[in-house]
Amino acid sequence: MQNVYLDHAATTPMDPEVLEVMTPYFTETFGNPSSIYSFASKSRAAIEKAREQVAVALNALPEEIFFTSSGTEADNWALKGTFEKAKGGHIITTQIEHHAVLYTGEYLEKTGGADVTYLPVDAEGRVRMEDLRAVVTDKTALVSIMFANNEIGTIQPIEEIGRFCRERGILFHTDAVQAAAQVDIDVKALSIDMMSLSAHKMYGPKGTGAFYLRRGLKLENFVHGGGQEKGKRASTENVAGIVGMGVAIEKMKTRLPQEKPRLSALRDRLIDGVLKAIPHAKLNGARGEERLPNNANFSFIGVEGETLLLDLDAKGISASTGSACTSGSLEPSHVLMALGLTHEEAHGSLRLTLGRGTSDAQIDYVLDVLPQIVAKRREMSPIWRA
Ligand code: PLP
């Protein structure tokens, strides 16, 4: 049996070279970056080097990068910080955002009286510009639309959205937690004002993220306490994590020209193979350049996603489904429902996300195993037999 990890959208393995660069900051170079003696200045310098590495990767300035504990925290900061600074107002986001944005929006509605619009998407998960134009008002303080979706991999028309928001004088935040590891992002060319990133999606450590805030923009400070991160995000820095994020994003950027076409080709072979081998298989999300190079998401009617995961696990394949069984209730994915899928289609969904370790042989293995599993489960399914 092979071990095939196809859940890179959930998290990626740490690059051993990233770990190597991080290790001294856990051990010998342990000084507090805020201390003034020269020993501690090594920690401070390491953070500033990482800030530079992140900035270079995004065509940003180092002073525009703030380190956080996660992508979730950066999303929270964008929404809460803007809302507090604007002293209320209207926020536009989408129905398919990660819960880090959706639940923050709901929190602001509940506690701060925010007016939040959740835009629908088309059948492939794309926001329509005409929908965005139609809901903007004089009170709109923020548009928060993810760069690419974590479940279905659809990439949004970010350049157009950015240009529109800039022309209208509305702040534009994008959650690029998934996209930043897969596609080139130039924050200036795309007119992005704020952006969220996470190191563990790009072969870096868990528990470290970054928030891009365009120079000159003022948001409320997010974590109150010491003067770290210019006082905007207090607390002693996770030096090793930050160092790891800097190296991880730099390496990712260097590898992208080779890795993007390699993964896109593997993805397309997987998608075409599954659609050919499995009757009534449905691809969720867009195709080609409008889809993340590493994402494939299918629905198989007559099969429960969670059962599929267990069967795949028994064959050594790690994957994910959109029908996460949270606290006993089998809620279908809000993303798949927003595409207009039926409950059955959403419950029978499977997400396979590729990465650096994914090989041709692994795709062959999945294309051999998956059709057999789906066929076997369908034989037992009353829905399918009916
Ligand atoms: N946003 C998106 C689109 C994600 O996919 C994720 C994680 O899966 C997050 C935010 C949260 O990132 P983190 O795990 O760093 O909190």
Tab-separated table of C-alpha atoms and ligand atoms in Angstrom:
chain	number	residue	atom	x	y	z
A	1	MET	CA	0.000	0.000	0.000
A	2	GLN	CA	1.218	3.494	-0.830
A	3	ASN	CA	1.065	6.570	1.379
A	4	VAL	CA	-0.444	9.328	-0.687
A	5	TYR	CA	-0.995	12.719	0.932
A	6	LEU	CA	-3.552	14.704	-1.062
A	7	ASP	CA	-4.648	17.267	1.504
A	8	HIS	CA	-2.188	20.107	0.923
A	9	ALA	CA	-4.991	22.677	1.245
A	10	ALA	CA	-5.395	21.555	4.875
A	11	THR	CA	-1.688	21.851	5.562
A	12	THR	CA	1.674	21.147	3.953
A	13	PRO	CA	4.654	19.256	5.332
A	14	MET	CA	7.442	21.476	6.623
A	15	ASP	CA	10.288	21.858	4.181
A	16	PRO	CA	13.360	20.373	5.972
A	17	GLU	CA	15.462	23.344	4.846
A	18	VAL	CA	12.950	25.707	6.439
A	19	LEU	CA	13.176	23.755	9.677
A	20	GLU	CA	16.962	23.919	9.548
A	21	VAL	CA	16.956	27.712	9.287
A	22	MET	CA	14.385	27.961	12.097
A	23	THR	CA	16.070	25.634	14.597
A	24	PRO	CA	18.725	28.013	16.028
A	25	TYR	CA	15.948	30.445	16.989
A	26	PHE	CA	14.496	27.816	19.323
A	27	THR	CA	17.869	27.046	20.869
A	28	GLU	CA	20.995	29.206	20.874
A	29	THR	CA	19.561	32.439	19.378
A	30	PHE	CA	16.758	32.761	21.888
A	31	GLY	CA	17.006	36.449	22.822
A	32	ASN	CA	13.851	38.522	23.108
A	33	PRO	CA	13.795	40.771	20.029
A	34	SER	CA	12.699	43.718	22.193
A	35	SER	CA	15.757	43.545	24.481
A	36	ILE	CA	18.508	46.050	23.801
A	37	TYR	CA	21.728	43.990	24.191
A	38	SER	CA	23.479	42.825	21.071
A	39	PHE	CA	22.673	39.140	21.613
A	40	ALA	CA	18.935	39.907	21.306
A	41	SER	CA	19.481	42.050	18.257
A	42	LYS	CA	20.118	38.820	16.309
A	43	SER	CA	16.484	37.870	16.889
A	44	ARG	CA	15.343	41.336	15.832
A	45	ALA	CA	17.477	41.160	12.673
A	46	ALA	CA	16.051	37.720	11.836
A	47	ILE	CA	12.493	39.078	12.025
A	48	GLU	CA	13.365	42.022	9.802
A	49	LYS	CA	14.990	39.706	7.268
A	50	ALA	CA	11.817	37.592	7.157
A	51	ARG	CA	9.705	40.728	6.751
A	52	GLU	CA	11.840	41.665	3.767
A	53	GLN	CA	11.495	38.135	2.299
A	54	VAL	CA	7.697	38.224	2.583
A	55	ALA	CA	7.572	41.743	1.133
A	56	VAL	CA	9.771	40.851	-1.850
A	57	ALA	CA	7.593	37.810	-2.638
A	58	LEU	CA	4.482	40.017	-2.840
A	59	ASN	CA	6.020	43.178	-4.351
A	60	ALA	CA	5.234	44.961	-1.088
A	61	LEU	CA	7.388	47.087	1.214
A	62	PRO	CA	8.749	45.531	4.425
A	63	GLU	CA	6.913	48.182	6.461
A	64	GLU	CA	3.640	46.905	4.969
A	65	ILE	CA	4.077	43.399	6.433
A	66	PHE	CA	2.887	42.515	9.962
A	67	PHE	CA	3.388	39.057	11.416
A	68	THR	CA	0.430	37.332	13.055
A	69	SER	CA	-0.240	33.922	14.580
A	70	SER	CA	-2.235	32.670	11.572
A	71	GLY	CA	-4.246	33.418	8.479
A	72	THR	CA	-7.337	33.416	10.682
A	73	GLU	CA	-5.912	36.217	12.813
A	74	ALA	CA	-5.040	38.296	9.739
A	75	ASP	CA	-8.625	37.890	8.458
A	76	ASN	CA	-10.006	38.956	11.838
A	77	TRP	CA	-7.730	41.980	11.848
A	78	ALA	CA	-8.803	43.113	8.375
A	79	LEU	CA	-12.513	43.042	9.170
A	80	LYS	CA	-12.520	44.146	12.810
A	81	GLY	CA	-9.761	46.744	12.302
A	82	THR	CA	-11.512	48.356	9.347
A	83	PHE	CA	-14.911	48.281	10.984
A	84	GLU	CA	-13.633	49.901	14.173
A	85	LYS	CA	-11.665	52.553	12.299
A	86	ALA	CA	-14.616	53.386	10.045
A	87	LYS	CA	-16.864	53.492	13.143
A	88	GLY	CA	-19.361	51.203	11.506
A	89	GLY	CA	-20.374	50.943	7.928
A	90	HIS	CA	-21.047	48.394	5.278
A	91	ILE	CA	-18.881	45.356	4.538
A	92	ILE	CA	-19.155	43.298	1.359
A	93	THR	CA	-17.868	39.739	1.297
A	94	THR	CA	-18.955	36.458	-0.335
A	95	GLN	CA	-20.923	33.401	0.649
A	96	ILE	CA	-17.920	31.159	0.005
A	97	GLU	CA	-15.315	32.759	2.278
A	98	HIS	CA	-13.427	30.757	4.864
A	99	HIS	CA	-15.120	30.824	8.268
A	100	ALA	CA	-12.338	33.137	9.487
A	101	VAL	CA	-14.018	35.854	7.409
A	102	LEU	CA	-17.629	34.658	7.522
A	103	TYR	CA	-17.818	34.274	11.281
A	104	THR	CA	-15.983	37.566	11.838
A	105	GLY	CA	-18.584	39.248	9.641
A	106	GLU	CA	-21.362	37.615	11.659
A	107	TYR	CA	-19.695	38.680	14.896
A	108	LEU	CA	-19.568	42.302	13.733
A	109	GLU	CA	-23.230	42.130	12.710
A	110	LYS	CA	-24.195	40.784	16.107
A	111	THR	CA	-22.055	42.926	18.368
A	112	GLY	CA	-21.291	46.070	16.380
A	113	GLY	CA	-24.374	46.468	14.249
A	114	ALA	CA	-22.377	45.998	11.047
A	115	ASP	CA	-24.245	45.740	7.788
A	116	VAL	CA	-22.655	42.822	5.927
A	117	THR	CA	-23.552	41.729	2.390
A	118	TYR	CA	-22.634	38.151	1.437
A	119	LEU	CA	-22.370	38.058	-2.349
A	120	PRO	CA	-23.499	34.947	-4.196
A	121	VAL	CA	-21.216	33.263	-6.739
A	122	ASP	CA	-21.799	31.617	-10.116
A	123	ALA	CA	-21.942	27.844	-10.622
A	124	GLU	CA	-18.133	27.644	-10.717
A	125	GLY	CA	-17.660	29.776	-7.615
A	126	ARG	CA	-16.829	33.109	-9.250
A	127	VAL	CA	-18.040	36.478	-7.980
A	128	ARG	CA	-19.780	38.463	-10.716
A	129	MET	CA	-18.590	42.059	-11.053
A	130	GLU	CA	-22.128	43.234	-11.748
A	131	ASP	CA	-23.244	41.795	-8.392
A	132	LEU	CA	-20.448	43.643	-6.625
A	133	ARG	CA	-21.223	46.922	-8.405
A	134	ALA	CA	-24.897	46.575	-7.529
A	135	VAL	CA	-24.419	46.294	-3.761
A	136	VAL	CA	-21.808	49.010	-3.177
A	137	THR	CA	-23.183	52.040	-1.337
A	138	ASP	CA	-21.736	55.299	0.008
A	139	LYS	CA	-21.411	53.529	3.352
A	140	THR	CA	-19.315	50.613	2.050
A	141	ALA	CA	-16.092	50.617	4.077
A	142	LEU	CA	-14.602	47.287	3.009
A	143	VAL	CA	-14.757	44.618	0.324
A	144	SER	CA	-13.278	41.295	1.490
A	145	ILE	CA	-13.120	38.668	-1.245
A	146	MET	CA	-10.835	35.651	-1.079
A	147	PHE	CA	-8.140	35.256	-3.741
A	148	ALA	CA	-8.908	31.576	-4.249
A	149	ASN	CA	-11.295	29.240	-2.524
A	150	ASN	CA	-9.940	26.563	-0.199
A	151	GLU	CA	-12.490	23.905	-1.159
A	152	ILE	CA	-12.998	24.264	-4.894
A	153	GLY	CA	-9.870	26.206	-5.887
A	154	THR	CA	-11.688	28.831	-7.963
A	155	ILE	CA	-9.605	31.993	-8.393
A	156	GLN	CA	-11.509	35.275	-8.251
A	157	PRO	CA	-11.096	38.186	-10.709
A	158	ILE	CA	-8.896	39.954	-8.167
A	159	GLU	CA	-7.388	42.522	-10.538
A	160	GLU	CA	-10.816	43.734	-11.618
A	161	ILE	CA	-12.152	43.782	-8.064
A	162	GLY	CA	-9.057	45.663	-6.852
A	163	ARG	CA	-9.309	48.255	-9.616
A	164	PHE	CA	-12.998	48.782	-8.968
A	165	CYS	CA	-12.500	49.250	-5.217
A	166	ARG	CA	-9.570	51.630	-5.727
A	167	GLU	CA	-11.631	53.752	-8.136
A	168	ARG	CA	-14.498	53.863	-5.656
A	169	GLY	CA	-12.211	54.606	-2.704
A	170	ILE	CA	-13.246	51.431	-0.877
A	171	LEU	CA	-10.715	49.313	1.013
A	172	PHE	CA	-10.092	45.896	-0.505
A	173	HIS	CA	-8.966	42.910	1.563
A	174	THR	CA	-8.249	39.487	0.123
A	175	ASP	CA	-7.699	36.221	1.978
A	176	ALA	CA	-4.808	34.720	0.015
A	177	VAL	CA	-4.104	31.891	2.447
A	178	GLN	CA	-4.553	29.259	-0.279
A	179	ALA	CA	-3.525	31.292	-3.307
A	180	ALA	CA	-0.205	32.628	-2.027
A	181	ALA	CA	1.390	29.198	-2.214
A	182	GLN	CA	0.166	28.485	-5.730
A	183	VAL	CA	0.165	31.634	-7.850
A	184	ASP	CA	2.189	34.823	-8.226
A	185	ILE	CA	0.734	37.725	-6.268
A	186	ASP	CA	1.747	41.334	-6.871
A	187	VAL	CA	-0.171	43.442	-4.365
A	188	LYS	CA	0.563	46.680	-6.212
A	189	ALA	CA	-0.471	45.482	-9.675
A	190	LEU	CA	-3.669	43.998	-8.214
A	191	SER	CA	-4.588	47.109	-6.153
A	192	ILE	CA	-4.811	45.090	-2.943
A	193	ASP	CA	-5.037	47.102	0.298
A	194	MET	CA	-4.934	44.240	2.792
A	195	MET	CA	-4.091	40.584	2.485
A	196	SER	CA	-3.937	37.521	4.740
A	197	LEU	CA	-1.300	34.783	4.484
A	198	SER	CA	-0.474	31.625	6.406
A	199	ALA	CA	2.925	29.900	6.587
A	200	HIS	CA	1.687	26.328	7.017
A	201	LYS	CA	0.065	26.294	3.592
A	202	MET	CA	3.441	27.010	1.983
A	203	TYR	CA	5.707	24.361	3.561
A	204	GLY	CA	6.387	26.594	6.546
A	205	PRO	CA	5.458	26.234	10.219
A	206	LYS	CA	1.966	26.191	11.699
A	207	GLY	CA	1.016	29.079	13.959
A	208	THR	CA	2.534	31.876	11.858
A	209	GLY	CA	0.762	34.176	9.442
A	210	ALA	CA	1.194	37.594	7.906
A	211	PHE	CA	-0.998	40.582	7.257
A	212	TYR	CA	-0.233	42.975	4.411
A	213	LEU	CA	-1.469	46.508	5.072
A	214	ARG	CA	-0.800	49.050	2.330
A	215	ARG	CA	1.379	51.964	3.384
A	216	GLY	CA	-0.591	54.957	4.587
A	217	LEU	CA	-3.687	52.974	5.587
A	218	LYS	CA	-4.631	53.212	9.223
A	219	LEU	CA	-6.443	50.419	11.034
A	220	GLU	CA	-7.162	50.048	14.709
A	221	ASN	CA	-4.398	48.189	16.565
A	222	PHE	CA	-5.355	44.555	16.822
A	223	VAL	CA	-3.609	43.114	19.879
A	224	HIS	CA	-2.998	45.576	22.699
A	225	GLY	CA	0.075	45.360	24.894
A	226	GLY	CA	3.735	45.889	24.046
A	227	GLY	CA	5.233	47.771	21.141
A	228	GLN	CA	5.822	44.786	18.872
A	229	GLU	CA	4.816	45.093	15.203
A	230	LYS	CA	4.710	48.876	15.672
A	231	GLY	CA	2.286	48.413	18.538
A	232	LYS	CA	-0.395	47.142	16.196
A	233	ARG	CA	-0.051	43.490	17.104
A	234	ALA	CA	1.504	43.245	20.550
A	235	SER	CA	3.132	40.130	22.067
A	236	THR	CA	6.608	38.698	21.992
A	237	GLU	CA	7.256	37.555	18.465
A	238	ASN	CA	7.305	33.908	17.396
A	239	VAL	CA	10.828	34.403	16.098
A	240	ALA	CA	11.419	30.881	14.775
A	241	GLY	CA	7.985	30.787	13.114
A	242	ILE	CA	8.539	34.172	11.477
A	243	VAL	CA	11.980	33.128	10.245
A	244	GLY	CA	10.403	29.956	8.829
A	245	MET	CA	7.708	31.917	7.046
A	246	GLY	CA	10.285	34.171	5.398
A	247	VAL	CA	12.330	31.258	4.069
A	248	ALA	CA	9.229	29.286	3.081
A	249	ILE	CA	7.743	32.075	0.969
A	250	GLU	CA	11.101	32.814	-0.670
A	251	LYS	CA	11.583	29.148	-1.607
A	252	MET	CA	7.997	28.834	-2.775
A	253	LYS	CA	8.426	31.824	-5.070
A	254	THR	CA	11.637	30.391	-6.557
A	255	ARG	CA	9.973	27.049	-7.247
A	256	LEU	CA	6.737	28.464	-8.653
A	257	PRO	CA	7.777	28.692	-12.343
A	258	GLN	CA	8.423	24.925	-12.383
A	259	GLU	CA	5.891	23.805	-9.805
A	260	LYS	CA	2.853	25.599	-11.192
A	261	PRO	CA	2.858	23.903	-14.632
A	262	ARG	CA	3.839	20.561	-13.084
A	263	LEU	CA	0.943	20.611	-10.624
A	264	SER	CA	-1.519	21.969	-13.208
A	265	ALA	CA	-0.694	19.041	-15.510
A	266	LEU	CA	-1.083	16.496	-12.689
A	267	ARG	CA	-4.346	18.150	-11.604
A	268	ASP	CA	-5.769	18.036	-15.115
A	269	ARG	CA	-4.773	14.399	-15.554
A	270	LEU	CA	-6.469	13.592	-12.264
A	271	ILE	CA	-9.622	15.534	-13.169
A	272	ASP	CA	-9.894	14.070	-16.667
A	273	GLY	CA	-9.158	10.559	-15.380
A	274	VAL	CA	-11.789	10.716	-12.632
A	275	LEU	CA	-14.476	12.192	-14.904
A	276	LYS	CA	-13.774	9.465	-17.472
A	277	ALA	CA	-13.580	6.510	-15.100
A	278	ILE	CA	-16.462	7.315	-12.729
A	279	PRO	CA	-19.977	7.587	-14.176
A	280	HIS	CA	-21.852	10.761	-13.179
A	281	ALA	CA	-18.802	12.251	-11.500
A	282	LYS	CA	-19.029	16.033	-11.345
A	283	LEU	CA	-16.181	18.526	-11.081
A	284	ASN	CA	-16.837	21.375	-8.645
A	285	GLY	CA	-15.209	24.719	-9.475
A	286	ALA	CA	-13.610	26.263	-12.533
A	287	ARG	CA	-11.118	24.758	-14.963
A	288	GLY	CA	-7.716	25.834	-16.285
A	289	GLU	CA	-6.118	29.107	-15.212
A	290	GLU	CA	-9.092	30.057	-13.054
A	291	ARG	CA	-8.469	27.124	-10.736
A	292	LEU	CA	-5.625	26.676	-8.271
A	293	PRO	CA	-3.015	24.401	-9.867
A	294	ASN	CA	-3.204	21.919	-7.001
A	295	ASN	CA	-6.969	21.596	-6.448
A	296	ALA	CA	-9.478	18.991	-7.616
A	297	ASN	CA	-12.968	18.730	-6.112
A	298	PHE	CA	-15.592	16.215	-7.201
A	299	SER	CA	-19.094	15.137	-6.300
A	300	PHE	CA	-20.150	11.506	-6.588
A	301	ILE	CA	-23.874	11.049	-6.142
A	302	GLY	CA	-24.807	7.991	-4.109
A	303	VAL	CA	-21.681	8.106	-1.966
A	304	GLU	CA	-21.128	9.742	1.428
A	305	GLY	CA	-17.982	11.894	1.459
A	306	GLU	CA	-16.993	10.733	4.934
A	307	THR	CA	-17.290	7.065	3.969
A	308	LEU	CA	-15.169	7.785	0.936
A	309	LEU	CA	-12.492	9.320	3.141
A	310	LEU	CA	-12.371	6.220	5.331
A	311	ASP	CA	-12.138	3.913	2.310
A	312	LEU	CA	-9.392	6.061	0.805
A	313	ASP	CA	-7.604	6.149	4.151
A	314	ALA	CA	-7.641	2.350	4.222
A	315	LYS	CA	-5.766	2.512	0.909
A	316	GLY	CA	-3.236	5.007	2.293
A	317	ILE	CA	-4.736	8.095	0.674
A	318	SER	CA	-5.326	11.225	2.798
A	319	ALA	CA	-8.025	13.499	1.392
A	320	SER	CA	-10.846	15.775	2.490
A	321	THR	CA	-14.579	16.239	1.980
A	322	GLY	CA	-16.967	19.166	2.047
A	323	SER	CA	-19.369	17.388	4.356
A	324	ALA	CA	-17.533	17.800	7.617
A	325	CYS	CA	-19.373	16.130	10.445
A	326	THR	CA	-19.170	18.844	13.074
A	327	SER	CA	-20.556	18.140	16.517
A	328	GLY	CA	-22.805	15.377	15.322
A	329	SER	CA	-24.655	17.302	12.637
A	330	LEU	CA	-23.728	16.495	9.080
A	331	GLU	CA	-23.703	20.002	7.625
A	332	PRO	CA	-22.991	20.198	3.901
A	333	SER	CA	-20.285	22.629	2.873
A	334	HIS	CA	-21.476	26.249	2.601
A	335	VAL	CA	-19.205	26.614	-0.422
A	336	LEU	CA	-20.757	23.725	-2.358
A	337	MET	CA	-24.255	24.874	-1.419
A	338	ALA	CA	-23.445	28.378	-2.728
A	339	LEU	CA	-22.549	26.819	-6.102
A	340	GLY	CA	-26.106	25.497	-6.244
A	341	LEU	CA	-25.291	21.835	-5.592
A	342	THR	CA	-27.970	19.599	-4.124
A	343	HIS	CA	-27.484	18.241	-0.597
A	344	GLU	CA	-26.700	14.843	-2.103
A	345	GLU	CA	-24.024	16.283	-4.366
A	346	ALA	CA	-22.510	18.268	-1.516
A	347	HIS	CA	-22.501	15.235	0.777
A	348	GLY	CA	-20.769	13.129	-1.850
A	349	SER	CA	-17.890	15.533	-2.345
A	350	LEU	CA	-14.185	14.818	-2.328
A	351	ARG	CA	-11.326	17.322	-2.314
A	352	LEU	CA	-7.892	16.201	-3.476
A	353	THR	CA	-5.150	18.823	-3.156
A	354	LEU	CA	-1.730	18.161	-4.611
A	355	GLY	CA	1.684	19.377	-3.528
A	356	ARG	CA	5.444	19.092	-3.864
A	357	GLY	CA	5.455	15.411	-3.000
A	358	THR	CA	2.720	14.459	-5.476
A	359	SER	CA	4.025	12.292	-8.309
A	360	ASP	CA	2.680	10.821	-11.535
A	361	ALA	CA	2.713	7.399	-9.887
A	362	GLN	CA	0.520	8.684	-7.033
A	363	ILE	CA	-2.043	10.062	-9.482
A	364	ASP	CA	-2.062	6.683	-11.267
A	365	TYR	CA	-2.672	4.988	-7.932
A	366	VAL	CA	-5.628	7.272	-7.118
A	367	LEU	CA	-7.062	6.747	-10.598
A	368	ASP	CA	-6.850	3.012	-10.000
A	369	VAL	CA	-8.276	2.945	-6.463
A	370	LEU	CA	-10.935	5.682	-6.448
A	371	PRO	CA	-13.233	4.332	-9.196
A	372	GLN	CA	-13.326	0.943	-7.442
A	373	ILE	CA	-14.213	2.523	-4.095
A	374	VAL	CA	-16.981	4.686	-5.576
A	375	ALA	CA	-18.425	1.717	-7.505
A	376	LYS	CA	-18.424	-0.471	-4.363
A	377	ARG	CA	-20.095	2.193	-2.224
A	378	ARG	CA	-22.681	2.912	-4.880
A	379	GLU	CA	-23.627	-0.761	-4.991
A	380	MET	CA	-24.574	-0.460	-1.311
A	381	SER	CA	-26.315	2.892	-1.686
A	382	PRO	CA	-30.124	2.979	-1.681
A	383	ILE	CA	-30.045	6.411	-3.387
A	384	TRP	CA	-27.889	5.114	-6.209
A	385	ARG	CA	-29.836	1.880	-6.711
A	386	ALA	CA	-33.196	3.672	-6.686
B	1	PLP	N1	-8.408	31.254	4.910
B	1	PLP	C1	-8.398	30.221	4.069
B	1	PLP	C2	-8.872	30.409	2.670
B	1	PLP	C3	-7.940	28.970	4.487
B	1	PLP	O1	-7.939	27.941	3.649
B	1	PLP	C4	-7.492	28.825	5.824
B	1	PLP	C5	-7.062	27.516	6.332
B	1	PLP	O2	-7.463	26.474	5.860
B	1	PLP	C6	-7.499	29.952	6.654
B	1	PLP	C7	-7.979	31.149	6.174
B	1	PLP	C8	-7.018	29.882	8.055
B	1	PLP	O3	-5.600	29.876	8.106
B	1	PLP	P1	-4.850	29.434	9.438
B	1	PLP	O4	-4.895	27.950	9.485
B	1	PLP	O5	-3.451	29.960	9.287
B	1	PLP	O6	-5.562	30.080	10.552
